[in-house]
Structure formats: structure tokens, C-alpha cells
XYZ file of N, CA and C in Angstrom:
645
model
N 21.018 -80.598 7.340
C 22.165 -80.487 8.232
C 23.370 -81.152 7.585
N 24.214 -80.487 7.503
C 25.844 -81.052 6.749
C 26.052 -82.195 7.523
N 26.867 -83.067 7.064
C 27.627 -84.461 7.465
C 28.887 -83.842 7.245
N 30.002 -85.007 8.208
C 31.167 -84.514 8.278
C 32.072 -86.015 8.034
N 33.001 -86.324 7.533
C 33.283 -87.002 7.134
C 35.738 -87.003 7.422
N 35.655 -86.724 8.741
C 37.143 -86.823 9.194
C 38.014 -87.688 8.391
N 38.946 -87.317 7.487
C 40.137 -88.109 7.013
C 41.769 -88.640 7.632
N 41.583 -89.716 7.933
C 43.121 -90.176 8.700
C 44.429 -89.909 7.694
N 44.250 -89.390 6.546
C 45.338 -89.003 6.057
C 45.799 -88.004 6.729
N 45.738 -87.309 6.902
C 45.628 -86.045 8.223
C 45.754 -86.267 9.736
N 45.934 -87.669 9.660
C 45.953 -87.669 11.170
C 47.334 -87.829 11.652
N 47.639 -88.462 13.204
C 48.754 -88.369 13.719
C 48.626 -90.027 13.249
N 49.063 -90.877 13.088
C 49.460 -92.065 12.103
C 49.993 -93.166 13.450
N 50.878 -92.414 14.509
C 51.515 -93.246 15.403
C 50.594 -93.182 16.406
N 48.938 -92.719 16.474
C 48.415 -92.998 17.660
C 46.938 -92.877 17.071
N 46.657 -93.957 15.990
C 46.160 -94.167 15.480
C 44.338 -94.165 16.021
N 44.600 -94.968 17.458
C 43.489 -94.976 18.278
C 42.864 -94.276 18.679
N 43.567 -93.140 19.399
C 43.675 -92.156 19.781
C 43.060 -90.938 18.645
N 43.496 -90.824 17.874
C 42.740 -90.099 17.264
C 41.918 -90.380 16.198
N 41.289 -91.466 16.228
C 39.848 -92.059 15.753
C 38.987 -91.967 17.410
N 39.325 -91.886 18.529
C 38.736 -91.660 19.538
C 38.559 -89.652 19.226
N 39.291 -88.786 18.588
C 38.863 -87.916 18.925
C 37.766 -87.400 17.787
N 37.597 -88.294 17.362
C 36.101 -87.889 16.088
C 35.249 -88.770 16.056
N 34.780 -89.579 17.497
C 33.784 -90.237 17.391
C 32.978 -89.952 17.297
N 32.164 -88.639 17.329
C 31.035 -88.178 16.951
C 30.935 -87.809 15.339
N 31.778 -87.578 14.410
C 31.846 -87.607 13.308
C 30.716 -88.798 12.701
N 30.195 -88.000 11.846
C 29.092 -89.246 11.010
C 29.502 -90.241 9.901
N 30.891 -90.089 9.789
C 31.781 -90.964 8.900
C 33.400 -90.744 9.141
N 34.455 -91.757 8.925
C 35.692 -91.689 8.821
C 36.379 -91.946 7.564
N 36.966 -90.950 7.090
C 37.031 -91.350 5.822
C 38.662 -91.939 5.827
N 38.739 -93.136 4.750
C 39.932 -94.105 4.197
C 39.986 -93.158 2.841
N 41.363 -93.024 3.274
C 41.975 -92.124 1.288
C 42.784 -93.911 1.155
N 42.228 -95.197 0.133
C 43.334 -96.126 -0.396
C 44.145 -95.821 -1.358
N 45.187 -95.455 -1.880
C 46.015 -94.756 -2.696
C 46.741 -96.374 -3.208
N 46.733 -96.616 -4.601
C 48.421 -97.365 -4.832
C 49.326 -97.091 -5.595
N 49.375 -95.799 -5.300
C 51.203 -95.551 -6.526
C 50.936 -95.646 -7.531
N 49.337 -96.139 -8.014
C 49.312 -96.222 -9.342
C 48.679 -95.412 -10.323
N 47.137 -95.317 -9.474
C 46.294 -94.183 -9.927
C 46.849 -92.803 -9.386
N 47.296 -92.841 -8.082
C 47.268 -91.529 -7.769
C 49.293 -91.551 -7.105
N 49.701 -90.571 -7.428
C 51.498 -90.976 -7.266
C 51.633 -90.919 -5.818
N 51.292 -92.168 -4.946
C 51.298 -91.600 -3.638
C 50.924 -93.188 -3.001
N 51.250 -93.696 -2.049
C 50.550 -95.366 -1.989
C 50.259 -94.612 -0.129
N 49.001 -94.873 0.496
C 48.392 -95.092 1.889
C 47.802 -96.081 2.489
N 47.127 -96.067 2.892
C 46.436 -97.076 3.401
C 45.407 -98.789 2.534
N 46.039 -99.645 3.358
C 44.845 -100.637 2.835
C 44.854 -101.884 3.427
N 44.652 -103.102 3.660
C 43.572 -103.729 4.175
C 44.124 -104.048 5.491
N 45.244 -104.080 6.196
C 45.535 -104.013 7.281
C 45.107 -103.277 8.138
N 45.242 -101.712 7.856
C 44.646 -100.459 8.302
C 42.857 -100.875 8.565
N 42.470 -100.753 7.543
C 41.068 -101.273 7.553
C 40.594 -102.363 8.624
N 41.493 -103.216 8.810
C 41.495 -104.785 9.850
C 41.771 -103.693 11.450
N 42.769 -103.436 11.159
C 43.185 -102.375 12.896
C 41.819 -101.111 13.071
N 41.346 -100.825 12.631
C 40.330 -99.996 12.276
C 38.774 -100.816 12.846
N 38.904 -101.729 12.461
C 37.659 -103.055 12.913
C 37.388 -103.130 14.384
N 38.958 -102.932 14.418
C 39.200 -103.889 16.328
C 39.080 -102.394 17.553
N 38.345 -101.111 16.286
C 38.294 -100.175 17.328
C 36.397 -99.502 17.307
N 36.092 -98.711 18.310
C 35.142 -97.986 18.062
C 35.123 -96.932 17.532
N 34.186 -96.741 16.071
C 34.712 -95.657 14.737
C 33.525 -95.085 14.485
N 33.329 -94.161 13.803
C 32.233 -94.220 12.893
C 31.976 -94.956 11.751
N 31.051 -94.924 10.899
C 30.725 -95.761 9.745
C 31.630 -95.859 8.837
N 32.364 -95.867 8.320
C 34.010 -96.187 7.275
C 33.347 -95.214 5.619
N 34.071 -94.167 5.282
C 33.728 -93.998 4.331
C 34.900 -93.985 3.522
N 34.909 -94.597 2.534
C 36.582 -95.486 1.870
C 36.439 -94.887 0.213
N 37.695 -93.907 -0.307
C 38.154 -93.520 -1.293
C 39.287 -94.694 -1.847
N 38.190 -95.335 -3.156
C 39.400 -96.364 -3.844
C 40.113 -95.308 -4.534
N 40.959 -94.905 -4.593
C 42.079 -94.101 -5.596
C 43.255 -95.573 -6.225
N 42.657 -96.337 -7.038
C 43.488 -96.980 -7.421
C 42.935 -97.645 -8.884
N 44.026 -98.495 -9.353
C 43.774 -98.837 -10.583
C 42.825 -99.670 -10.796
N 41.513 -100.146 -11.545
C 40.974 -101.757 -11.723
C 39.958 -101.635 -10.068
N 39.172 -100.650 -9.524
C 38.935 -100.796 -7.691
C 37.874 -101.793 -8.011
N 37.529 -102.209 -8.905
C 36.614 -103.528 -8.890
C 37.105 -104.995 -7.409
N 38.785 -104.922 -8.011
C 39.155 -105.890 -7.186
C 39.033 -106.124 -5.703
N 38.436 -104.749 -5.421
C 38.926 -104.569 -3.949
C 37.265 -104.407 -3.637
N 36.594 -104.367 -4.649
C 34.897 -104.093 -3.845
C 34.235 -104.574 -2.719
N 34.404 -105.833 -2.801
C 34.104 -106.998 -1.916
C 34.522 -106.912 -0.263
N 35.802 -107.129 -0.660
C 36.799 -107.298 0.117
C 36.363 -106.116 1.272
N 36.371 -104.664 0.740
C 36.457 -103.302 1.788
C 35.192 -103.410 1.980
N 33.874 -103.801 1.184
C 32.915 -103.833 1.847
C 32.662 -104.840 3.190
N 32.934 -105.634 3.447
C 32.990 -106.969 4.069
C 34.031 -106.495 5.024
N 35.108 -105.294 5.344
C 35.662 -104.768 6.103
C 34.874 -103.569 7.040
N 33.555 -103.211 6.088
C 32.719 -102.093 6.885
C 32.484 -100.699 6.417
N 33.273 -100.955 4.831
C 33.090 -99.983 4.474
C 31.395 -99.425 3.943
N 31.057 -98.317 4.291
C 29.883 -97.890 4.823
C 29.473 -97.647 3.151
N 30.809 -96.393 3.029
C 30.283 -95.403 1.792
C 31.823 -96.422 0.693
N 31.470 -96.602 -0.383
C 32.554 -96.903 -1.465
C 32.536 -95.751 -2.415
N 33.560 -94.811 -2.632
C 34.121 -94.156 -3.749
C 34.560 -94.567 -4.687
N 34.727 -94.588 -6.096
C 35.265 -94.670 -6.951
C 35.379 -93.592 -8.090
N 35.884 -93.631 -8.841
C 36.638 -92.126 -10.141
C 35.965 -92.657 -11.347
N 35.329 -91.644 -11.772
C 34.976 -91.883 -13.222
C 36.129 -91.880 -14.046
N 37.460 -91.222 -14.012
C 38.418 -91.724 -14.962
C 38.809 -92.742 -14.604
N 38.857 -93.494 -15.741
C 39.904 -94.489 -16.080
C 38.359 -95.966 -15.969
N 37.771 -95.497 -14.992
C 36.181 -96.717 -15.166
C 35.862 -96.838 -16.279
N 36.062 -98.008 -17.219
C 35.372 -98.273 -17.910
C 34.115 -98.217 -18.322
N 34.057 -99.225 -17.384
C 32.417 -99.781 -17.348
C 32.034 -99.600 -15.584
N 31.759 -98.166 -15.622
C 31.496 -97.318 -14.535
C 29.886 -98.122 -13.793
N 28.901 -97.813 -14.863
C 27.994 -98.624 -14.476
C 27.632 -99.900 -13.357
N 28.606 -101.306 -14.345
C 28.759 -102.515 -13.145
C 29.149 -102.145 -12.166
N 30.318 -101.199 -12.111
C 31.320 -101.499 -10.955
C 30.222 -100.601 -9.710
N 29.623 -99.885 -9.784
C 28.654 -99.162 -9.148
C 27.761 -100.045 -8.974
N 27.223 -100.792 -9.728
C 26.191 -102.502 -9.525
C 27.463 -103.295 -8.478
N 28.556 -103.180 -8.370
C 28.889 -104.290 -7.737
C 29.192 -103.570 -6.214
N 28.898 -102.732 -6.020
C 29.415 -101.837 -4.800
C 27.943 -101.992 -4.176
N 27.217 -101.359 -4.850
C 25.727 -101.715 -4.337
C 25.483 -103.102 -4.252
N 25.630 -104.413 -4.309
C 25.351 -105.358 -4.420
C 26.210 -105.899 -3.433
N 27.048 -105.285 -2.549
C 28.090 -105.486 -1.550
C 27.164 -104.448 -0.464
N 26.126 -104.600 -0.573
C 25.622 -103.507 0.554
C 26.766 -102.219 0.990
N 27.007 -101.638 0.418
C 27.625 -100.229 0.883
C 27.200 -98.951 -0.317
N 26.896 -98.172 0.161
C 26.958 -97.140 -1.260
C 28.063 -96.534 -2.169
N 27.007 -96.153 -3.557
C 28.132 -96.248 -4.328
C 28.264 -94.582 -4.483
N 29.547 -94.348 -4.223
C 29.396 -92.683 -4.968
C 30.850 -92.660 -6.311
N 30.696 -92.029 -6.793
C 31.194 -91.749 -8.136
C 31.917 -90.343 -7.325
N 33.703 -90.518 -8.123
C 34.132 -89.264 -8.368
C 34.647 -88.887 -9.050
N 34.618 -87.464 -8.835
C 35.412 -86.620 -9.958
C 36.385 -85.790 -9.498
N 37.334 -85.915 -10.240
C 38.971 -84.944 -10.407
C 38.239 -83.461 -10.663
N 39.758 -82.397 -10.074
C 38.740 -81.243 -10.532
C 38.766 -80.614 -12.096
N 39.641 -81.583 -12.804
C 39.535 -81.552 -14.744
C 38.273 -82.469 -14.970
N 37.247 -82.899 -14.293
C 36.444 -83.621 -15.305
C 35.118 -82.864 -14.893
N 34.556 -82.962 -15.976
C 33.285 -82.468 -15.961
C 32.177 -83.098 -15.371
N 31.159 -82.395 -15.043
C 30.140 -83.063 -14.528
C 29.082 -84.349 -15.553
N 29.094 -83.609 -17.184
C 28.362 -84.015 -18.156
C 29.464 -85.979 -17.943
N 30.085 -86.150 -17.533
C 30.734 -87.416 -17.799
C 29.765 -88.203 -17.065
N 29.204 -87.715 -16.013
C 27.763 -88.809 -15.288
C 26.838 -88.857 -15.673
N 26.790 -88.185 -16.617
C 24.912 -88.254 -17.408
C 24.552 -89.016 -17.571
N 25.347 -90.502 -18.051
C 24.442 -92.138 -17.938
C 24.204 -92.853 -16.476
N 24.868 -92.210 -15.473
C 25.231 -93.001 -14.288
C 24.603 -92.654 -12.925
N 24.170 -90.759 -13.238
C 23.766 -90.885 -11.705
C 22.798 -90.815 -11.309
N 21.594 -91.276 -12.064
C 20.481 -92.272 -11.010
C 20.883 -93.662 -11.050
N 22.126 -94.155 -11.056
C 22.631 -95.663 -10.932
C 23.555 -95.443 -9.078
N 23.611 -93.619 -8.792
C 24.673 -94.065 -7.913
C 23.945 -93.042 -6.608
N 24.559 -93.633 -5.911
C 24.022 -92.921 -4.381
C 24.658 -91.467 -4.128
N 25.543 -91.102 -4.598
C 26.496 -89.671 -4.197
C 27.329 -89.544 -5.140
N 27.901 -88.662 -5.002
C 28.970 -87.834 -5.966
C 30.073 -87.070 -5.130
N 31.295 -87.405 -5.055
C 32.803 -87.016 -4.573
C 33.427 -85.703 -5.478
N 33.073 -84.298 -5.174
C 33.289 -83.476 -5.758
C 34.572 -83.085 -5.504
N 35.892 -83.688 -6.127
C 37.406 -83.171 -5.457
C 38.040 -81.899 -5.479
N 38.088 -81.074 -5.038
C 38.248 -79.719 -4.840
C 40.039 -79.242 -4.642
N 40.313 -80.941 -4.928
C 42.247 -80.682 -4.992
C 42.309 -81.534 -6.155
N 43.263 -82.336 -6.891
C 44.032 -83.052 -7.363
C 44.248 -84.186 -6.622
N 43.522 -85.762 -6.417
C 43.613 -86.432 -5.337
C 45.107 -86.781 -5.263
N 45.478 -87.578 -4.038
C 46.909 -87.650 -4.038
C 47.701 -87.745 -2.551
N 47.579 -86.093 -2.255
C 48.188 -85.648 -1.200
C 46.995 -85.014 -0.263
N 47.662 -84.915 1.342
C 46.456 -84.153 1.852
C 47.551 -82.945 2.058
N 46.294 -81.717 2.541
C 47.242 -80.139 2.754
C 47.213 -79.305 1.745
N 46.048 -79.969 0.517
C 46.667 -79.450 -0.749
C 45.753 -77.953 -0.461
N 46.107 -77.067 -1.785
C 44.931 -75.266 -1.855
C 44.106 -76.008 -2.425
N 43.020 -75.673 -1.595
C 41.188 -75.652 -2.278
C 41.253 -74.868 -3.718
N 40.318 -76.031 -4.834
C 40.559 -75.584 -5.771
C 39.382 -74.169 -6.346
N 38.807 -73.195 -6.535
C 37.316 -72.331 -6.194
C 36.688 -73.161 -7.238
N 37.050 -73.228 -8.498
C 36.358 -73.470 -9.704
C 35.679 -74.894 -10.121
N 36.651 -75.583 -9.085
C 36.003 -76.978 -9.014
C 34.665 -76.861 -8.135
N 34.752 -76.458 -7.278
C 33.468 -76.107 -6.347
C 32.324 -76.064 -6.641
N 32.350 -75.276 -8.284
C 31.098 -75.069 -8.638
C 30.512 -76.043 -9.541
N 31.205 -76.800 -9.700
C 30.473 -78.697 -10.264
C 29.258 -79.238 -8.886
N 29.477 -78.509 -7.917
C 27.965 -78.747 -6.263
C 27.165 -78.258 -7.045
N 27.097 -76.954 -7.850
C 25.917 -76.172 -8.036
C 25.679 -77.025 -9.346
N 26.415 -77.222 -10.017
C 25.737 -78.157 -10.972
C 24.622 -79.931 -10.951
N 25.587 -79.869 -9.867
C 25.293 -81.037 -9.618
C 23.862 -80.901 -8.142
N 23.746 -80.313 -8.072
C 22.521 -79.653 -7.091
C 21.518 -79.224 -8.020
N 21.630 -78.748 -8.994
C 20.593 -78.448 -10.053
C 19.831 -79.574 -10.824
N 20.648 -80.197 -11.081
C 20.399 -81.873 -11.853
C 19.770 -82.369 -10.839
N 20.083 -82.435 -9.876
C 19.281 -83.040 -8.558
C 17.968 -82.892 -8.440
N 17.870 -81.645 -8.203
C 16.411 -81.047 -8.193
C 15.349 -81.336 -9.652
N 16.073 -80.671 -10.809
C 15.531 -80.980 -11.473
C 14.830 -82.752 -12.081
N 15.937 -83.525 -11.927
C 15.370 -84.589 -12.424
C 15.058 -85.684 -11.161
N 14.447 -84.599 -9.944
C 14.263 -85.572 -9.252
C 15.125 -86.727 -8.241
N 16.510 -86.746 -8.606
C 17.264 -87.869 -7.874
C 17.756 -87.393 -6.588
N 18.397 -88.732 -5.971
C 18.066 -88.501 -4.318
C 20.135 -88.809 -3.945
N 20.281 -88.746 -4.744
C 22.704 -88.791 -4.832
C 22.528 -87.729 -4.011
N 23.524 -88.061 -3.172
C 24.223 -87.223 -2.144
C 25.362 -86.582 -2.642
N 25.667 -85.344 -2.363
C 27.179 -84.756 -2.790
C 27.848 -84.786 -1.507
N 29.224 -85.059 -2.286
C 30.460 -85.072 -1.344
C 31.693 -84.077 -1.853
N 32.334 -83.496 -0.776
C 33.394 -82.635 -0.799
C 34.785 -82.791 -0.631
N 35.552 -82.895 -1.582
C 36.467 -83.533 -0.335
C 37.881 -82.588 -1.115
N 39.123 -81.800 0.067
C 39.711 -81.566 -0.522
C 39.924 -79.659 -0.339
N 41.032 -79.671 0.690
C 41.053 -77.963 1.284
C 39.659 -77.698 1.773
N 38.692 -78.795 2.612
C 37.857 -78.024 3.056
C 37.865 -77.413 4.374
N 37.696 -76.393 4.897
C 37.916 -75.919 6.054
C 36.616 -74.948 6.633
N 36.688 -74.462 8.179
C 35.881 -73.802 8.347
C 35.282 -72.361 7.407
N 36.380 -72.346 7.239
C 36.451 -70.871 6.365
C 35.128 -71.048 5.139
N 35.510 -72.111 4.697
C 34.564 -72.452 3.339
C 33.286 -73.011 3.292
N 33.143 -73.922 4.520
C 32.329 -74.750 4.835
C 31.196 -74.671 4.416
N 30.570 -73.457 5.190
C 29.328 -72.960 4.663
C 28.605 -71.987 3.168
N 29.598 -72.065 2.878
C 29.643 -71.959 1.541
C 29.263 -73.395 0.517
N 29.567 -74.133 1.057
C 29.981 -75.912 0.253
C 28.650 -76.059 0.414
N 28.222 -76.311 1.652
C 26.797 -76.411 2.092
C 25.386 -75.767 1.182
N 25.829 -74.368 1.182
C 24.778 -73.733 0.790
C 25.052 -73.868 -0.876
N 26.134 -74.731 -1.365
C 26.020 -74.682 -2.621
C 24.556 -76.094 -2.773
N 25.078 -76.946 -2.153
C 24.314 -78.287 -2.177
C 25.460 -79.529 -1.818
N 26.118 -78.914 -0.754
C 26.875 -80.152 -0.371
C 26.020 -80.612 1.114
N 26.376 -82.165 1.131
C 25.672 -83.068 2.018
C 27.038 -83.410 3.232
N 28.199 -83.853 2.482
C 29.096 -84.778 3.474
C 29.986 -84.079 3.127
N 30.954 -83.043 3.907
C 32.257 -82.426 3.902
C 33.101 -83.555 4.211
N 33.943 -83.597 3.189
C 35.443 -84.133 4.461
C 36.701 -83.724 4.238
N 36.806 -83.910 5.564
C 38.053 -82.625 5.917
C 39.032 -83.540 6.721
N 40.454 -83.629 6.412
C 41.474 -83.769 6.862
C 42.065 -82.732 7.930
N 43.501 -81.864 7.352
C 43.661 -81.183 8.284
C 43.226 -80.819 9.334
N 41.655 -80.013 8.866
C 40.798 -78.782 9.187
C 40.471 -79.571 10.701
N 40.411 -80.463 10.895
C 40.067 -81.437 12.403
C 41.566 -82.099 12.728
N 42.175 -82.568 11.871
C 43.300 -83.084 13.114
C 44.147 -82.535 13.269
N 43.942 -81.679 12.370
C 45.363 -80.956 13.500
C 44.697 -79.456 14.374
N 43.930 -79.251 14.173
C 42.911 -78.282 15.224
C 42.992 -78.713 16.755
N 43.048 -77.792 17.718
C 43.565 -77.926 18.884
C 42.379 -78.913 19.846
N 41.046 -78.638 18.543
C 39.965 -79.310 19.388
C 39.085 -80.060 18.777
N 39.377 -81.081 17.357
C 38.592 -82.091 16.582
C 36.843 -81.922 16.825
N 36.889 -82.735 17.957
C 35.174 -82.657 18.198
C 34.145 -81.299 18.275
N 35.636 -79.832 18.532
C 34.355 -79.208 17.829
C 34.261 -78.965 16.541
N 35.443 -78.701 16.004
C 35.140 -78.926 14.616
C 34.202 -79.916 13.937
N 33.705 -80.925 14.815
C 32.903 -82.340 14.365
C 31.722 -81.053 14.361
N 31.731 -80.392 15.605
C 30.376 -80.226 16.240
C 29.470 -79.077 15.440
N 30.792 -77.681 14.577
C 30.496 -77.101 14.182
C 30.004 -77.204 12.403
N 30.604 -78.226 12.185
C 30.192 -78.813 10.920
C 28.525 -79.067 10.819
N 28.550 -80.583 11.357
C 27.229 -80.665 11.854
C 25.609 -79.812 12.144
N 26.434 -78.455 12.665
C 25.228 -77.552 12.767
C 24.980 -76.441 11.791
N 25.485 -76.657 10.593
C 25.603 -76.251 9.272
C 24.374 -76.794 8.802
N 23.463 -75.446 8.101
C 22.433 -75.929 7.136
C 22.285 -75.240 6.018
N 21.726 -75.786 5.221
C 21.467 -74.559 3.757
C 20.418 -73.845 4.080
């Protein structure tokens, strides 16, 4: 059964409550942290995260999009973050920083831009819990679904099977109803979708119709 994973970049911003109340059934909320640096665009961070605390949410699933996200491991875990993202570009030493996310009790997923290849995880992903398959250019939300990136699921669904490992794939990026089940039946686990729920006239079913998605 698909997971759904609602993004507040997409949301209405001035009623913040309010619409984290309309995806409480969602099995995750996803944080895009942006700083102007990695990605040309600065959003949310640890305040948001603190106002976010003081409400009833789902489990926090938090995109570091920033430079060095070592610094911030701790910190967003210890805020609730459920799921931790991080980018194989620019990670060095991809490895630790995935040891230090796991070692902060939250999982670690690894992502990828839709220019990088899948072969760049070949040392890493029986080190990591999931994989962030970006299907835009991270950055902005609203962006066109990219098709060709898409098919890094089927790659990455094959490796799966074959060697046995238990990484979750993630979607993120123009996903919408339209595609959904498509993502799914490639070997996606956790959609997340901005627009496609907040600005829809009716969020929770979009929660609802996600959800009853299977391969």
C-alpha cells in the first residue's frame, strides 16, 4: 500500500495550523529545509519545526537541501524528525553522515537530483533506509514532473529485489493523481506531493486515495 507524504511548501503558509489539520491522516509531513545555498531558494527551519511541535501532525519527514546537513542532524532529529533526507551531491563522506542520522534515531534516506545516477549509491544503500527519487530539480514547488527521472524507481526496485535490501523509495516532485499509480507500480513506497493536496478542494481525499494505491 503507497504512503503519502504532504509537503507544506505547497501549503497556505498564513494558516499554517489549519492546514496541517487538513492532512492528518497523511502517514508523513514533509519539511522541504532550503538555505540559499544548496538549492537557490531559502524555506523553512528550526522555528517552523518548533511551531510544528506545539501542533498535532503526522510523523515529520524533513528534506535537508542545504550545504554541510551534518550540522543540523541532531538538532531536526531531537525536533521529531521521523524520516532525515539528505543528497548524495556534494556528501562527501555520505556514509557517516547516514551513520549519524541513524544514530539520532530517525531514518536515513539518501537523495538524488534528476542528473545523478543511480550507480552513485552502490557503496551506500544497504547503509541507508530509503532513497528520495527527485522527479524535478529541487528548489521550487509547482515544478513539470520530470518522465526520465522516474525511471531511476525501476532501477532502484530491481537492486532491491535482487540483492535482497529492505530501502524504501521515495518520490518527490510533480507528483499527482494522474501519475501516482504509475510511481507505485514502478516500486515507489512514499509519494510526496505538494500541490496535488493543498491546493485540491479536498486534501484528505487525496490523503485517502493515495493510500489505497497498491502494486
Amino acid at each position: 500500500m503507497a504512503r503519502i507524504s504532504p509537503s507544506i511548501l505547497a501549503a497556505d503558509l498564513t494558516e499554517l495550523a489549519s492546514e496541517v489539520r487538513r492532512v492528518r491522516d497523511a502517514d508523513y509531513l514533509h519539511i522541504d529545509v532550503m538555505d540559499g545555498m544548496f538549492v537557490p531558494n531559502i524555506t523553512f527551519g528550526v522555528p517552523i519545526m518548533e511551531a510544528l511541535g506545539r501542533l498535532h501532525h503526522p510523523p515529520l519527514d524533513v528534506h535537508l537541501m542545504t550545504e554541510d546537513p551534518s550540522r543540523y542532524v541532531r538538532e531536526y532529529a531531537a525536533l521529531g524528525a521521523k524520516n532525515l533526507h539528505v543528497h548524495v551531491e556534494g556528501n562527501y563522506h555520505l556514509h557517516r553522515l547516514l551513520g549519524q542520522i541513524r544514530e539520532s534515531d530517525s531514518k536515513a534516506f539518501v537523495v538524488l537530483n534528476p542528473s545523478t545516477p543511480v550507480s552513485f549509491l552502490d557503496e551506500v544503500l544497504s547503509f541507508a533506509d530509503g532513497v528520495l527519487v527527485m522527479t524535478v530539480n529541487p528548489g521550487y514547488t509547482g515544478q513539470e514532473f520530470i518522465p526520465e527521472a522516474a525511471k531511476k524507481i525501476d532501477i532502484l526496485n530491481r537492486i532491491r529485489n535482487e540483492r535482497d535490501l529492505k530501502f524504501e523509495i521515495a518520490v518527490d516532485g510533480g507528483v499527482s493523481l494522474d501519475n501516482a499509480q504509475d510511481l507505485v507500480n514502478r516500486g515507489a513506497d512514499i509519494l510526496i506531493m505538494g500541490a496535488a493536496v493543498f491546493r485540491s478542494e479536498n486534501p484528505s481525499m487525496v490523503v485517502k486515495k493515495i493510500r489505497e494505491l497498491r502494486r
